[in-house]
Amino acid sequence: MNIVVIGTGYVGLVTGACLAEMGLDVTCVDKDKEKIAGLNQGRIPIYEPGLESIVAENAKAGRLSFVTSLDQAEKTEDTVFFIAVGTPPDGDGSADLSHVLAVAQEIGENIDHYSVIVNKSTVPVGTAEKVKNAIQVEIEKRNKEVKFDVASNPEFLKEGAAVTDFMRPNRVVIGTDSERARVILHEIYAPFTRNHERTIYMGVREAELTKYAANAMLATKISFMNEISALCDKMGVDVESIRLGIGADSRIGYSYIYPGCGYGGSCLPKDVRALIQTAKEYGFQPKVLCAVEDRNNSQKHILFRKITKKYGDDLNGLRFGVWGLVFKPGTDDMRDAPSVVLLEALIAAGATVLAYDPVATEEAKRMFPVNWFNHGHLFLVGDQYDALIDVDAIILVTEWKPFRRPDFNKMHGKKVVEF
Ligand code: NAD
């Protein structure tokens, strides 16, 4: 058995490296030539603790290789293809499946032996069927008869703890109706669940929906707590006491109940939106999910609202320090991050921003408009205390550890207002 992982991003690279770490031969494919050239020279394109060393060790051992197209990957009997490409939101919020289906087409053009195709990308119910059809069409175009199965194996890793999550999953969900695919996938994941069985087998459609339901549940907890926090603000109640008081209940737990400035990242926002869209396609109005999204969209403006409450709507001539740009500590991912909404609002209101993030300076340079830098609206500084120089307020956005206990001596003398 050999493994081909298509899409070498946060999920694909971690999947490929961790499977290789357990002794499998893995080829990672990505159409991004620069990314693959970098990986072949030992450069990791993302910030993910623990990833660099396992990529380096497995590449050195010859178990992990990187190529730019599927036809360069070795394919034998029982090759397992993991699809791990992006499923970004379409205009209406539904998942854009064009990358997944392009990969399916490519697999159909390339397989000559029985293969298992595993959807690791987060995809709506019914996608496995579309993948199967796309592969079959290509096989028939070549006048071949090749057997294959399509399974769903959604990924639950957390950015910032992705390697640990993959190596020690709290569950592995496998959706398949094929006994042959089930046995192969069981063999692949057995080393990860040796301590005790944590694999949950189900139907393909059930597995597809499980991923969305999991992310929607997490988003619901966050939005619920943000709503309680907004209510606390109105009533002059300390939300931290509420968090401790409810988290102690094991039915609720302490995870995902910190109030904040809204959930971001590449998963929760897009997956909640996509699930809402799927529900609507089935003629169902998902009231809770719509409220969760609504609360989050408004929560992303909370820090800006606090600023304008104090300084008014016109921020011309004011300077603000921003600590943290990524959507959560431990990653360099800024997709859908609350910091983006905040910076857009501050700069539109005329403010100057000095921003510091421990790992995302390069990502921020890539993401923010070049005229913000050219016209002096945004300065990315290399030290957290440089973000305080002559500022009117410091805004803490991402709870990176160095911000938890700042050096107040270094902050002393700077013109800073705390919120
Ligand atoms: P990503 O954007 O980091 O990586 C996707 C990669 O796929 C890119 O490198 C891109 O170049 C490549 N790609 C696109 N089309 C291709 C093609 N036709 N052939 C080869 N490569 C191609 O995405 P990601 O964050 O790893 O997410 C991938 C999927 O996993 C998404 O569906 C996402 O929702 C899901 N997911 C993500 C996370 C996460 O924490 N990032 C967690 C669980 C699930």
PDB file of C-alpha atoms in Angstrom, residues 143 204 214 242 315 323 346 352 363 376 383 388:
ATOM      1  CA  ASN A 143     -12.019   2.817 -22.093  1.00  0.00           C
ATOM      2  CA  VAL A 204     -20.313   8.335   3.851  1.00  0.00           C
ATOM      3  CA  ALA A 214     -18.640  19.366  15.051  1.00  0.00           C
ATOM      4  CA  ILE A 242     -19.613  33.291  34.828  1.00  0.00           C
ATOM      5  CA  LEU A 315      -9.773  58.610  14.590  1.00  0.00           C
ATOM      6  CA  TRP A 323      -1.095  42.814  19.782  1.00  0.00           C
ATOM      7  CA  LEU A 346      -9.450  51.587  12.355  1.00  0.00           C
ATOM      8  CA  THR A 352      -2.557  54.758  12.353  1.00  0.00           C
ATOM      9  CA  GLU A 363       1.462  36.662   6.206  1.00  0.00           C
ATOM     10  CA  GLY A 376       1.786  54.974   6.675  1.00  0.00           C
ATOM     11  CA  ASP A 383       8.829  43.596  19.006  1.00  0.00           C
ATOM     12  CA  LEU A 388       3.274  50.795  22.086  1.00  0.00           C
TER      13      LEU A 388
END
